[in-house]
Coordinates of C-alpha atoms in Angstrom, one line a residue:
X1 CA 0.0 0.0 0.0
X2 CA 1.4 3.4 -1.0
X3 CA 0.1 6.9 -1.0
X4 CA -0.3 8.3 -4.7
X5 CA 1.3 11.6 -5.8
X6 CA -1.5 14.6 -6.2
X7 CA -2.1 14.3 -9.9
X8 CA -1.6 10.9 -10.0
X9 CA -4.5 10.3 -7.6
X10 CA -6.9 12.9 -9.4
X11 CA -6.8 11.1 -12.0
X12 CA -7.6 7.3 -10.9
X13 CA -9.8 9.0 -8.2
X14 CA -12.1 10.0 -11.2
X15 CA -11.7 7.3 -13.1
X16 CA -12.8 4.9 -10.2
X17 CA -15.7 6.9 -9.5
X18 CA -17.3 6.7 -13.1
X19 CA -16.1 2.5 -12.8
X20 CA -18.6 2.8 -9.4
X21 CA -20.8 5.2 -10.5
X22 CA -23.8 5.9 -12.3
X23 CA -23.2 4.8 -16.3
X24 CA -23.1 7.5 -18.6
X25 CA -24.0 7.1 -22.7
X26 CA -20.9 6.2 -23.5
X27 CA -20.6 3.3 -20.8
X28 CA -22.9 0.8 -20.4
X29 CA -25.1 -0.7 -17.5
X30 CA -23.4 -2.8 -15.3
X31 CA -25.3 -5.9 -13.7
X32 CA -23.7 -7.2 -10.5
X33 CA -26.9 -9.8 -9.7
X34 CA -25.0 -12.8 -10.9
X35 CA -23.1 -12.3 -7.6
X36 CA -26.1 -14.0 -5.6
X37 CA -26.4 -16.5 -8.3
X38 CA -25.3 -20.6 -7.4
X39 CA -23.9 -20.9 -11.0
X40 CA -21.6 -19.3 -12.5
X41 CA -22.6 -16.1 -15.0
X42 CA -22.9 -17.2 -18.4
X43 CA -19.7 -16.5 -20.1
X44 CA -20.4 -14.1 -23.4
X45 CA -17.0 -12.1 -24.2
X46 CA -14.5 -11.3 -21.9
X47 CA -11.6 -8.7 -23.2
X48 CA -8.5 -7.7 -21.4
X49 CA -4.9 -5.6 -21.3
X50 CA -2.2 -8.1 -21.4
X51 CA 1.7 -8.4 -21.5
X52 CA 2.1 -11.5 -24.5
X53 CA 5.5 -13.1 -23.5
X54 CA 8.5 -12.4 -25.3
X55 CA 10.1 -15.2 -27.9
X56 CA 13.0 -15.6 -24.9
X57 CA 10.4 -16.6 -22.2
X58 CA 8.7 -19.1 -24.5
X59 CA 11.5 -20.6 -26.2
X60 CA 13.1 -21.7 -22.3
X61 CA 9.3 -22.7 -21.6
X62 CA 9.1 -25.0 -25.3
X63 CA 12.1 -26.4 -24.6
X64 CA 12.2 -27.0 -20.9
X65 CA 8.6 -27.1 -19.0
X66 CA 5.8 -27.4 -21.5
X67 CA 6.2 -30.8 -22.9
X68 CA 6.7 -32.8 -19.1
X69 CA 4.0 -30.6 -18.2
X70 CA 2.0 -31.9 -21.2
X71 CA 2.7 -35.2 -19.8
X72 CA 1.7 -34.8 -16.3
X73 CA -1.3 -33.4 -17.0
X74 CA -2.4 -36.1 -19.4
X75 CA -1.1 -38.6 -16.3
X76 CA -3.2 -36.8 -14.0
X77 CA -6.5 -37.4 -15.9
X78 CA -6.4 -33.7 -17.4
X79 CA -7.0 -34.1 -21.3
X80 CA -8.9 -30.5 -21.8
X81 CA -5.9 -28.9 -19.6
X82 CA -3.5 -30.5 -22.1
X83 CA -4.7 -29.4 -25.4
X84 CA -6.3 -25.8 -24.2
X85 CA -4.7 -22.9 -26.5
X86 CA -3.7 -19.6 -25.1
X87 CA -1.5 -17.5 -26.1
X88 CA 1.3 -17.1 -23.7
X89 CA 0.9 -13.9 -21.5
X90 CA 0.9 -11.8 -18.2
X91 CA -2.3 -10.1 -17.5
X92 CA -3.1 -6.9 -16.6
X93 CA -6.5 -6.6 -16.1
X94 CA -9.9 -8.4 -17.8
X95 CA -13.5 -7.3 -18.5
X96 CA -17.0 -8.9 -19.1
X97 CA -18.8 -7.3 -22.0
X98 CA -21.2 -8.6 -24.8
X99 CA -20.1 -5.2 -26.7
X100 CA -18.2 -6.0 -29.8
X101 CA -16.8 -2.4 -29.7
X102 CA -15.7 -3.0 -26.5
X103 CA -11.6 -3.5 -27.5
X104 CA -12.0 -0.4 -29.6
X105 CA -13.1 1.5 -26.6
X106 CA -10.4 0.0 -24.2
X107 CA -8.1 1.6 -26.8
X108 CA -9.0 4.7 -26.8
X109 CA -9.2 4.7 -22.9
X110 CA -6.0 3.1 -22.0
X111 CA -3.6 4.8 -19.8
X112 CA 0.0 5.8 -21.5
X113 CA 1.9 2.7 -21.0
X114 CA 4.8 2.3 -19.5
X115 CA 8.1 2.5 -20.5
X116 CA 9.5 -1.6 -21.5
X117 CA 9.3 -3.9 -18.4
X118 CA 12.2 -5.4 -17.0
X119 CA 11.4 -8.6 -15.1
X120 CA 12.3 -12.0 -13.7
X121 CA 9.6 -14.6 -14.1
X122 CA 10.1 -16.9 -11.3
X123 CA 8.3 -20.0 -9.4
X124 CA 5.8 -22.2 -10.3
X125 CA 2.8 -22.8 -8.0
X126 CA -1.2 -23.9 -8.1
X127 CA -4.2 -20.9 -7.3
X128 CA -7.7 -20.9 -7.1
X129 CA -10.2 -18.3 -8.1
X130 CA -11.4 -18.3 -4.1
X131 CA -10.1 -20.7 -1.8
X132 CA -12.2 -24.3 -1.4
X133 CA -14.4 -22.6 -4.4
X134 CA -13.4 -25.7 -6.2
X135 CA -12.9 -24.3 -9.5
X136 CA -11.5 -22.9 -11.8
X137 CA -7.8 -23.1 -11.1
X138 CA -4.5 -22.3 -12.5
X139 CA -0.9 -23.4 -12.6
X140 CA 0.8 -20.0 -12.6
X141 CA 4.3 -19.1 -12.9
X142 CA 4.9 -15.9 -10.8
X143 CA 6.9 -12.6 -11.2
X144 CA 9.3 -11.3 -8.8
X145 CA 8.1 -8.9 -6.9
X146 CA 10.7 -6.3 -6.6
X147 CA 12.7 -3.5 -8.5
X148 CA 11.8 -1.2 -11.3
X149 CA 10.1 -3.0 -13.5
X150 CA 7.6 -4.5 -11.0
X151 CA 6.6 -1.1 -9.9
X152 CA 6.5 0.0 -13.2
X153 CA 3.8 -2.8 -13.9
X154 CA 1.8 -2.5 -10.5
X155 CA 1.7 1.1 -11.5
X156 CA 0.0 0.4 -14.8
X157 CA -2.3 -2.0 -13.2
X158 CA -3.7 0.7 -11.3
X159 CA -4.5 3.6 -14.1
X160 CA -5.6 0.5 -16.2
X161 CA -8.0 -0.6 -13.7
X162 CA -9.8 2.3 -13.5
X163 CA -10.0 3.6 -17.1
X164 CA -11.2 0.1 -18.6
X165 CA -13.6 -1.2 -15.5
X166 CA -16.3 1.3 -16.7
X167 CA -16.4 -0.7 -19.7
X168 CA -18.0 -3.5 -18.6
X169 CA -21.8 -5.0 -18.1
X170 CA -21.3 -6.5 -15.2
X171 CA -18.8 -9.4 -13.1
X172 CA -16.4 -11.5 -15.1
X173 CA -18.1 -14.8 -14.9
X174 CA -15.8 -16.9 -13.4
X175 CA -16.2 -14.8 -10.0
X176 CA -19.5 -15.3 -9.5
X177 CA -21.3 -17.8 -8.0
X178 CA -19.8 -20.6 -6.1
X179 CA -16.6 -18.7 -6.5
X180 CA -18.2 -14.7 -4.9
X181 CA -19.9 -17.0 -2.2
X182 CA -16.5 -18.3 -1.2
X183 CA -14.0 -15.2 -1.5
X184 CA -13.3 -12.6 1.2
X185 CA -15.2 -8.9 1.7
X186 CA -11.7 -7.2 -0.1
X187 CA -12.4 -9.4 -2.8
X188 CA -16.1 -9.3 -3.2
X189 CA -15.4 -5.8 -3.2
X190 CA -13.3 -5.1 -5.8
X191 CA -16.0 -7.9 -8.0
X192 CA -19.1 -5.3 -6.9
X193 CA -17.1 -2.2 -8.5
X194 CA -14.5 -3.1 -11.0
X195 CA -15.4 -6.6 -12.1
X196 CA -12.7 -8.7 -10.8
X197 CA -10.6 -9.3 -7.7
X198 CA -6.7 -9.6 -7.8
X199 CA -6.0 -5.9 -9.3
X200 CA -5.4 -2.5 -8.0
X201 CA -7.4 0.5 -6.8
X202 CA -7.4 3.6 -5.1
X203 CA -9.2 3.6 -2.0
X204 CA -9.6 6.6 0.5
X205 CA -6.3 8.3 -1.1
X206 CA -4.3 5.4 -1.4
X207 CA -3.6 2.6 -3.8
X208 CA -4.0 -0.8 -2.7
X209 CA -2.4 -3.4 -4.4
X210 CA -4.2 -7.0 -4.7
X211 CA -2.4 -7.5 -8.0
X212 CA -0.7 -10.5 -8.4
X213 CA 0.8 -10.7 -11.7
X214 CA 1.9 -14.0 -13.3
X215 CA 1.7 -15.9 -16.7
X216 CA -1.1 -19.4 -16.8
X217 CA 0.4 -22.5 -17.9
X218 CA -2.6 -24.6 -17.1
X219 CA -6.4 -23.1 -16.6
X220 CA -8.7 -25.8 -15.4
X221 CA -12.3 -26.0 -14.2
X222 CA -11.7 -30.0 -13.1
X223 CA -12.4 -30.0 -9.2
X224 CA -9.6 -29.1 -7.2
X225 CA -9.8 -31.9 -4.7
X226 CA -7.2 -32.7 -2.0
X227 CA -5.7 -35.4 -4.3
X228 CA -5.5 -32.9 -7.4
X229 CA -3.8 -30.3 -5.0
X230 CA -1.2 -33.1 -4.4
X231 CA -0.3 -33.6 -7.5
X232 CA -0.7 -30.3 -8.9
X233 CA 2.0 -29.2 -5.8
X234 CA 4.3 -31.9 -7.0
X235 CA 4.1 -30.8 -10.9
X236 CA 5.0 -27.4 -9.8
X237 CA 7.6 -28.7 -7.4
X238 CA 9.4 -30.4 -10.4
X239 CA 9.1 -27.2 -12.7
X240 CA 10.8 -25.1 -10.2
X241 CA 13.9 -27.6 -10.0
X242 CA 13.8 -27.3 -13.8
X243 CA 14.2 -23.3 -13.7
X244 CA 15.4 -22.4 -10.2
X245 CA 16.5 -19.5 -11.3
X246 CA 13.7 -18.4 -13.4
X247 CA 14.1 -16.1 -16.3
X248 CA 15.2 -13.1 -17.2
X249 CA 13.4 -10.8 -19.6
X250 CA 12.0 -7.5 -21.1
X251 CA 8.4 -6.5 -22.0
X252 CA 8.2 -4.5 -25.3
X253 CA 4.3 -4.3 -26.1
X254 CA 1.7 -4.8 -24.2
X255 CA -2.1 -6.1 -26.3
X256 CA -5.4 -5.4 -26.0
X257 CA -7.2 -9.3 -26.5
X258 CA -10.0 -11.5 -26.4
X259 CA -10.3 -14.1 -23.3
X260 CA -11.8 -17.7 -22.6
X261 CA -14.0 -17.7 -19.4
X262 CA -10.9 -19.0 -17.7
X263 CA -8.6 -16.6 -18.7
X264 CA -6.6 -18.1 -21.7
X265 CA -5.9 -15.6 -24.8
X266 CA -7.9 -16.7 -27.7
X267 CA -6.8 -13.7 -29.8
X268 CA -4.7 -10.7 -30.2
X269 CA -6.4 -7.5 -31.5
X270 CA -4.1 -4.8 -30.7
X271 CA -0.5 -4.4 -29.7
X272 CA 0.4 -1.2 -28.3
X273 CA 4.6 -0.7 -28.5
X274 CA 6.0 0.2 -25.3
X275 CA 8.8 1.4 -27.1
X276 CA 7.5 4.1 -29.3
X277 CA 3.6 3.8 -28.7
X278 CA 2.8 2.6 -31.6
X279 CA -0.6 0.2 -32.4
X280 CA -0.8 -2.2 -34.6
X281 CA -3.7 -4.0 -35.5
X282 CA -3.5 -7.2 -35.3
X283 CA -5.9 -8.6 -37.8
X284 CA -4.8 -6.6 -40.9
X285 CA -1.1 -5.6 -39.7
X286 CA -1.8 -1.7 -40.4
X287 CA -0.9 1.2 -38.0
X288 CA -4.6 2.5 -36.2
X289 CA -4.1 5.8 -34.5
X290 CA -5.8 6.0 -30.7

């Protein structure tokens, strides 16, 4: 937790207030009743702001962890985990909303980003959306939480967060339900006003940071019972003697996607440079101007 600078603060101060206020025309209604749902809330489209992982990250992943991993999870029963795509990333922040314009409008609102991201990406280990929830889960490899380039990215996470949560109609899916009805108040919080839990806001003049971020190797809505735990623990147990070090990397873009109700990328529609600032749609290759 950390006090914000002045302008800093005006300006996520406002922008959380019109992410928890009344919507305006340009915003549209959002619907928190899922929350008191038993199921979950019927997945339509789910964008987000994402980090895609550099060609150095995923050529030590090819050729190291994702093939035993492949393995294991096939040993363990888990034939969807295997074979789900996703395109290999570290999240910033996701949305609900049925509105196909919606990635246009996340352009136009997102923050300046930051300058490219210099990280270490570093132990393996299992999560659940809320704990004894029962699903989904994730195997997540994590970031290291210190120097620059982490603040730099918690930073980001914060102005994101509040420019882009007005965008949505309501929860992101896979928080509602059996997973709200398990999770904490500071959780069920930040699901009632932004959307989602595990990001960063500004609350009575200071941010508070619930942002964890990582990159998804496995996303699974199996049951997490005591005996998949286990196992799960010992898969991640064996990845981390393969890179006990972790790795080393920089961040040079950072995209504007589409989601699976889990959280796996299922496609790339912009890429902002972090470099020079340039976008780049993805679907024709041209140059779009914010």
């Amino acid at each position: 937790m950390r006090v914000l600078r002045p302008l800093a603060f005006g300006f996520l101060a406002a922008s959380l207030l019109s992410a928890c206020g009344t919507p305006g025309s340009s915003t549209p209604a959002v619907d928190n009743s899922p929350l008191g749902q038993a199921e979950f809330r019927t997945h339509k489209t789910t964008y987000g702001v994402v980090y895609r992982l550099p060609k150095d990250v995923t050529d030590v992943l090819d050729a190291k962890i994702n093939a035993p991993l492949k393995q294991d999870l096939l040993r363990l029963g888990l034939q969807a985990e295997a074979q789900n795509p996703n395109i290999p990333h570290v999240t910033v922040v996701h949305i609900h909303s049925a509105d196909p314009g919606t990635p246009q409008k996340m352009l136009k609102a997102l923050p300046k980003p930051p300058a490219p991201i210099q990280l270490t990406l570093k132990t393996f280990y299992t999560t659940e959306a809320a704990k004894d929830a029962g699903r989904p889960w994730w195997l997540d490899l994590g970031i290291v939480k210190s120097g620059q380039g982490f603040e730099d990215m918690m930073a980001f996470n914060t102005s994101v967060t509040a420019a882009v949560a007005p965008l949505r109609d309501g929860p992101l899916p896979r928080v509602t339900g059996p997973v709200y009805a398990k999770m904490a108040e500071p959780g069920r919080e930040l699901v009632r006003t932004v959307g989602v839990s595990g990001v960063n806001v500004v609350k009575d003049g200071k941010e508070l940071r619930a942002h964890n971020p990582h990159n998804t190797l496995v996303y699974s809505m199996a049951p997490f019972t005591p005996a998949l735990q286990s196992s799960m623990k010992q898969v991640a147990e064996q990845m981390n003697g393969i890179l006990p070090n972790g790795i080393d990397t920089t961040f040079r873009d950072v995209s504007i996607v589409e989601l699976a109700f889990a959280g796996n990328v299922t496609r790339e529609i912009y890429r902002i440079s972090l470099v020079d600032g340039s976008v780049t749609d993805m679907a024709t290759g041209a140059r779009v101007n914010r």
